[in-house]
Amino acid sequence: QVHLVESGGGLAQAGESLRLSCAASGIIISIDAMGWYRQAPGKQRELVAAITSGGSTNYADSVKGRFTISRDNSKNTWNLQMNSLKSEDTAVYYCNLHGRTSYGGYTLHYWGQGTQVTVSS
């Protein structure tokens, strides 16, 4: 059983910064990628940023140049530094782990409970 816990959400003014953190616990055999998704009211969940075990990163076009994902493999934690926030960044943010929790098992997606980020203009 893998458990993901997010922290760091909250309220910010446009142009300000917030930092989200995610910590994974439980039995994790291997990790393909760690990431952050978000879901705004009435919209589908979308990928914000992801980082692979090899360190490659991928960002949504809407956050490139403003958000930075980083990770600490030894602690199974990862962060999302969000700068120059905009009102359209308002959403529930979910951390995601794509990995395997048993030898010979499937690689699955695991999700945190979500943390609200609200940006006022």
PDB file of N, CA and C in Angstrom, residues 63-121:
ATOM      1  N   VAL A  63       2.390  26.264 -17.850  1.00  0.00           N
ATOM      2  CA  VAL A  63       3.198  26.533 -16.650  1.00  0.00           C
ATOM      3  C   VAL A  63       4.688  26.605 -16.941  1.00  0.00           C
ATOM      4  N   LYS A  64       5.071  26.356 -18.175  1.00  0.00           N
ATOM      5  CA  LYS A  64       6.499  26.388 -18.515  1.00  0.00           C
ATOM      6  C   LYS A  64       7.086  27.755 -18.198  1.00  0.00           C
ATOM      7  N   GLY A  65       8.248  27.734 -17.570  1.00  0.00           N
ATOM      8  CA  GLY A  65       8.913  28.974 -17.201  1.00  0.00           C
ATOM      9  C   GLY A  65       8.453  29.540 -15.872  1.00  0.00           C
ATOM     10  N   ARG A  66       7.374  29.005 -15.318  1.00  0.00           N
ATOM     11  CA  ARG A  66       6.859  29.495 -14.030  1.00  0.00           C
ATOM     12  C   ARG A  66       6.942  28.437 -12.930  1.00  0.00           C
ATOM     13  N   PHE A  67       6.725  27.179 -13.289  1.00  0.00           N
ATOM     14  CA  PHE A  67       6.711  26.095 -12.311  1.00  0.00           C
ATOM     15  C   PHE A  67       7.953  25.233 -12.492  1.00  0.00           C
ATOM     16  N   THR A  68       8.448  24.702 -11.391  1.00  0.00           N
ATOM     17  CA  THR A  68       9.601  23.815 -11.414  1.00  0.00           C
ATOM     18  C   THR A  68       9.332  22.607 -10.522  1.00  0.00           C
ATOM     19  N   ILE A  69       9.517  21.429 -11.088  1.00  0.00           N
ATOM     20  CA  ILE A  69       9.358  20.211 -10.298  1.00  0.00           C
ATOM     21  C   ILE A  69      10.738  19.705  -9.903  1.00  0.00           C
ATOM     22  N   SER A  70      10.850  19.200  -8.682  1.00  0.00           N
ATOM     23  CA  SER A  70      12.109  18.638  -8.211  1.00  0.00           C
ATOM     24  C   SER A  70      11.796  17.433  -7.340  1.00  0.00           C
ATOM     25  N   ARG A  71      12.821  16.622  -7.091  1.00  0.00           N
ATOM     26  CA  ARG A  71      12.572  15.401  -6.332  1.00  0.00           C
ATOM     27  C   ARG A  71      13.778  15.049  -5.476  1.00  0.00           C
ATOM     28  N   ASP A  72      13.519  14.270  -4.441  1.00  0.00           N
ATOM     29  CA  ASP A  72      14.574  13.676  -3.634  1.00  0.00           C
ATOM     30  C   ASP A  72      14.297  12.188  -3.618  1.00  0.00           C
ATOM     31  N   ASN A  73      14.977  11.455  -4.472  1.00  0.00           N
ATOM     32  CA  ASN A  73      14.709  10.027  -4.601  1.00  0.00           C
ATOM     33  C   ASN A  73      14.946   9.263  -3.307  1.00  0.00           C
ATOM     34  N   SER A  74      15.939   9.704  -2.555  1.00  0.00           N
ATOM     35  CA  SER A  74      16.290   8.970  -1.336  1.00  0.00           C
ATOM     36  C   SER A  74      15.184   9.052  -0.295  1.00  0.00           C
ATOM     37  N   LYS A  75      14.374  10.102  -0.381  1.00  0.00           N
ATOM     38  CA  LYS A  75      13.301  10.290   0.595  1.00  0.00           C
ATOM     39  C   LYS A  75      11.923  10.060  -0.017  1.00  0.00           C
ATOM     40  N   ASN A  76      11.871   9.737  -1.294  1.00  0.00           N
ATOM     41  CA  ASN A  76      10.590   9.582  -1.999  1.00  0.00           C
ATOM     42  C   ASN A  76       9.704  10.809  -1.800  1.00  0.00           C
ATOM     43  N   THR A  77      10.307  11.966  -1.978  1.00  0.00           N
ATOM     44  CA  THR A  77       9.547  13.208  -1.904  1.00  0.00           C
ATOM     45  C   THR A  77       9.773  14.006  -3.185  1.00  0.00           C
ATOM     46  N   TRP A  78       8.798  14.793  -3.539  1.00  0.00           N
ATOM     47  CA  TRP A  78       8.950  15.684  -4.669  1.00  0.00           C
ATOM     48  C   TRP A  78       8.166  16.956  -4.432  1.00  0.00           C
ATOM     49  N   ASN A  79       8.586  18.012  -5.106  1.00  0.00           N
ATOM     50  CA  ASN A  79       8.050  19.345  -4.866  1.00  0.00           C
ATOM     51  C   ASN A  79       7.658  20.014  -6.179  1.00  0.00           C
ATOM     52  N   LEU A  80       6.777  20.974  -6.056  1.00  0.00           N
ATOM     53  CA  LEU A  80       6.405  21.805  -7.192  1.00  0.00           C
ATOM     54  C   LEU A  80       6.505  23.256  -6.740  1.00  0.00           C
ATOM     55  N   GLN A  81       7.506  23.952  -7.259  1.00  0.00           N
ATOM     56  CA  GLN A  81       7.662  25.372  -6.978  1.00  0.00           C
ATOM     57  C   GLN A  81       6.869  26.140  -8.014  1.00  0.00           C
ATOM     58  N   MET A  82       5.908  26.915  -7.540  1.00  0.00           N
ATOM     59  CA  MET A  82       5.014  27.641  -8.446  1.00  0.00           C
ATOM     60  C   MET A  82       5.252  29.135  -8.270  1.00  0.00           C
ATOM     61  N   ASN A  83       5.797  29.757  -9.291  1.00  0.00           N
ATOM     62  CA  ASN A  83       6.074  31.188  -9.266  1.00  0.00           C
ATOM     63  C   ASN A  83       5.150  31.912 -10.246  1.00  0.00           C
ATOM     64  N   SER A  84       5.066  33.215 -10.063  1.00  0.00           N
ATOM     65  CA  SER A  84       4.251  34.052 -10.956  1.00  0.00           C
ATOM     66  C   SER A  84       2.867  33.458 -11.152  1.00  0.00           C
ATOM     67  N   LEU A  85       2.228  33.133 -10.048  1.00  0.00           N
ATOM     68  CA  LEU A  85       0.925  32.482 -10.119  1.00  0.00           C
ATOM     69  C   LEU A  85      -0.112  33.358 -10.791  1.00  0.00           C
ATOM     70  N   LYS A  86      -1.028  32.696 -11.492  1.00  0.00           N
ATOM     71  CA  LYS A  86      -2.118  33.364 -12.180  1.00  0.00           C
ATOM     72  C   LYS A  86      -3.439  32.820 -11.648  1.00  0.00           C
ATOM     73  N   SER A  87      -4.496  33.569 -11.859  1.00  0.00           N
ATOM     74  CA  SER A  87      -5.806  33.114 -11.386  1.00  0.00           C
ATOM     75  C   SER A  87      -6.192  31.788 -12.034  1.00  0.00           C
ATOM     76  N   GLU A  88      -5.748  31.573 -13.258  1.00  0.00           N
ATOM     77  CA  GLU A  88      -6.088  30.318 -13.944  1.00  0.00           C
ATOM     78  C   GLU A  88      -5.336  29.114 -13.389  1.00  0.00           C
ATOM     79  N   ASP A  89      -4.409  29.341 -12.462  1.00  0.00           N
ATOM     80  CA  ASP A  89      -3.745  28.222 -11.789  1.00  0.00           C
ATOM     81  C   ASP A  89      -4.593  27.678 -10.638  1.00  0.00           C
ATOM     82  N   THR A  90      -5.688  28.342 -10.339  1.00  0.00           N
ATOM     83  CA  THR A  90      -6.572  27.897  -9.264  1.00  0.00           C
ATOM     84  C   THR A  90      -7.133  26.510  -9.581  1.00  0.00           C
ATOM     85  N   ALA A  91      -6.910  25.569  -8.676  1.00  0.00           N
ATOM     86  CA  ALA A  91      -7.340  24.188  -8.888  1.00  0.00           C
ATOM     87  C   ALA A  91      -6.998  23.378  -7.645  1.00  0.00           C
ATOM     88  N   VAL A  92      -7.484  22.149  -7.640  1.00  0.00           N
ATOM     89  CA  VAL A  92      -7.004  21.170  -6.670  1.00  0.00           C
ATOM     90  C   VAL A  92      -5.813  20.468  -7.318  1.00  0.00           C
ATOM     91  N   TYR A  93      -4.709  20.437  -6.615  1.00  0.00           N
ATOM     92  CA  TYR A  93      -3.489  19.838  -7.118  1.00  0.00           C
ATOM     93  C   TYR A  93      -3.286  18.468  -6.470  1.00  0.00           C
ATOM     94  N   TYR A  94      -2.987  17.482  -7.306  1.00  0.00           N
ATOM     95  CA  TYR A  94      -2.789  16.110  -6.846  1.00  0.00           C
ATOM     96  C   TYR A  94      -1.379  15.654  -7.172  1.00  0.00           C
ATOM     97  N   CYS A  95      -0.713  15.085  -6.203  1.00  0.00           N
ATOM     98  CA  CYS A  95       0.569  14.476  -6.539  1.00  0.00           C
ATOM     99  C   CYS A  95       0.334  13.050  -7.012  1.00  0.00           C
ATOM    100  N   ASN A  96       1.245  12.601  -7.829  1.00  0.00           N
ATOM    101  CA  ASN A  96       1.081  11.309  -8.507  1.00  0.00           C
ATOM    102  C   ASN A  96       2.405  10.568  -8.506  1.00  0.00           C
ATOM    103  N   LEU A  97       2.329   9.289  -8.284  1.00  0.00           N
ATOM    104  CA  LEU A  97       3.501   8.419  -8.393  1.00  0.00           C
ATOM    105  C   LEU A  97       3.159   7.303  -9.349  1.00  0.00           C
ATOM    106  N   HIS A  98       4.017   7.104 -10.305  1.00  0.00           N
ATOM    107  CA  HIS A  98       3.850   6.016 -11.278  1.00  0.00           C
ATOM    108  C   HIS A  98       4.939   5.010 -10.985  1.00  0.00           C
ATOM    109  N   GLY A  99       4.561   3.893 -10.400  1.00  0.00           N
ATOM    110  CA  GLY A  99       5.583   2.949  -9.994  1.00  0.00           C
ATOM    111  C   GLY A  99       5.031   1.578  -9.678  1.00  0.00           C
ATOM    112  N   ARG A 100       5.901   0.771  -9.130  1.00  0.00           N
ATOM    113  CA  ARG A 100       5.577  -0.629  -8.847  1.00  0.00           C
ATOM    114  C   ARG A 100       5.753  -0.885  -7.353  1.00  0.00           C
ATOM    115  N   THR A 101       4.787  -1.571  -6.770  1.00  0.00           N
ATOM    116  CA  THR A 101       4.853  -1.825  -5.325  1.00  0.00           C
ATOM    117  C   THR A 101       5.079  -3.287  -4.989  1.00  0.00           C
ATOM    118  N   SER A 102       5.268  -4.118  -6.006  1.00  0.00           N
ATOM    119  CA  SER A 102       5.595  -5.517  -5.754  1.00  0.00           C
ATOM    120  C   SER A 102       6.420  -6.037  -6.910  1.00  0.00           C
ATOM    121  N   TYR A 103       7.297  -6.993  -6.599  1.00  0.00           N
ATOM    122  CA  TYR A 103       8.124  -7.572  -7.650  1.00  0.00           C
ATOM    123  C   TYR A 103       7.227  -8.357  -8.597  1.00  0.00           C
ATOM    124  N   GLY A 104       7.382  -8.082  -9.865  1.00  0.00           N
ATOM    125  CA  GLY A 104       6.563  -8.749 -10.866  1.00  0.00           C
ATOM    126  C   GLY A 104       5.186  -8.143 -11.040  1.00  0.00           C
ATOM    127  N   GLY A 105       4.887  -7.131 -10.217  1.00  0.00           N
ATOM    128  CA  GLY A 105       3.578  -6.489 -10.319  1.00  0.00           C
ATOM    129  C   GLY A 105       3.540  -5.448 -11.415  1.00  0.00           C
ATOM    130  N   TYR A 106       2.355  -4.899 -11.614  1.00  0.00           N
ATOM    131  CA  TYR A 106       2.189  -3.889 -12.635  1.00  0.00           C
ATOM    132  C   TYR A 106       2.673  -2.523 -12.142  1.00  0.00           C
ATOM    133  N   THR A 107       3.037  -1.690 -13.089  1.00  0.00           N
ATOM    134  CA  THR A 107       3.332  -0.295 -12.782  1.00  0.00           C
ATOM    135  C   THR A 107       2.011   0.465 -12.786  1.00  0.00           C
ATOM    136  N   LEU A 108       1.694   1.088 -11.655  1.00  0.00           N
ATOM    137  CA  LEU A 108       0.395   1.730 -11.496  1.00  0.00           C
ATOM    138  C   LEU A 108       0.556   3.191 -11.114  1.00  0.00           C
ATOM    139  N   HIS A 109      -0.535   3.927 -11.212  1.00  0.00           N
ATOM    140  CA  HIS A 109      -0.574   5.310 -10.742  1.00  0.00           C
ATOM    141  C   HIS A 109      -1.148   5.346  -9.337  1.00  0.00           C
ATOM    142  N   TYR A 110      -0.489   6.093  -8.476  1.00  0.00           N
ATOM    143  CA  TYR A 110      -0.969   6.310  -7.119  1.00  0.00           C
ATOM    144  C   TYR A 110      -1.164   7.805  -6.925  1.00  0.00           C
ATOM    145  N   TRP A 111      -2.196   8.161  -6.134  1.00  0.00           N
ATOM    146  CA  TRP A 111      -2.599   9.558  -6.023  1.00  0.00           C
ATOM    147  C   TRP A 111      -2.642  10.028  -4.574  1.00  0.00           C
ATOM    148  N   GLY A 112      -2.304  11.306  -4.394  1.00  0.00           N
ATOM    149  CA  GLY A 112      -2.538  11.937  -3.114  1.00  0.00           C
ATOM    150  C   GLY A 112      -3.992  12.372  -3.008  1.00  0.00           C
ATOM    151  N   GLN A 113      -4.332  12.941  -1.863  1.00  0.00           N
ATOM    152  CA  GLN A 113      -5.723  13.313  -1.612  1.00  0.00           C
ATOM    153  C   GLN A 113      -6.084  14.654  -2.232  1.00  0.00           C
ATOM    154  N   GLY A 114      -5.089  15.411  -2.645  1.00  0.00           N
ATOM    155  CA  GLY A 114      -5.334  16.706  -3.275  1.00  0.00           C
ATOM    156  C   GLY A 114      -5.181  17.854  -2.300  1.00  0.00           C
ATOM    157  N   THR A 115      -4.698  18.971  -2.801  1.00  0.00           N
ATOM    158  CA  THR A 115      -4.568  20.175  -1.990  1.00  0.00           C
ATOM    159  C   THR A 115      -5.026  21.371  -2.825  1.00  0.00           C
ATOM    160  N   GLN A 116      -5.814  22.223  -2.214  1.00  0.00           N
ATOM    161  CA  GLN A 116      -6.393  23.355  -2.942  1.00  0.00           C
ATOM    162  C   GLN A 116      -5.387  24.486  -3.079  1.00  0.00           C
ATOM    163  N   VAL A 117      -5.278  24.996  -4.297  1.00  0.00           N
ATOM    164  CA  VAL A 117      -4.505  26.204  -4.569  1.00  0.00           C
ATOM    165  C   VAL A 117      -5.472  27.228  -5.152  1.00  0.00           C
ATOM    166  N   THR A 118      -5.563  28.365  -4.506  1.00  0.00           N
ATOM    167  CA  THR A 118      -6.441  29.429  -4.965  1.00  0.00           C
ATOM    168  C   THR A 118      -5.624  30.692  -5.182  1.00  0.00           C
ATOM    169  N   VAL A 119      -5.709  31.223  -6.390  1.00  0.00           N
ATOM    170  CA  VAL A 119      -4.963  32.435  -6.738  1.00  0.00           C
ATOM    171  C   VAL A 119      -5.964  33.542  -7.029  1.00  0.00           C
ATOM    172  N   SER A 120      -5.865  34.602  -6.276  1.00  0.00           N
ATOM    173  CA  SER A 120      -6.778  35.724  -6.482  1.00  0.00           C
ATOM    174  C   SER A 120      -6.085  36.810  -7.288  1.00  0.00           C
ATOM    175  N   SER A 121      -6.849  37.407  -8.174  1.00  0.00           N
ATOM    176  CA  SER A 121      -6.273  38.438  -9.053  1.00  0.00           C
ATOM    177  C   SER A 121      -6.471  39.828  -8.481  1.00  0.00           C
TER     178      SER A 121
END
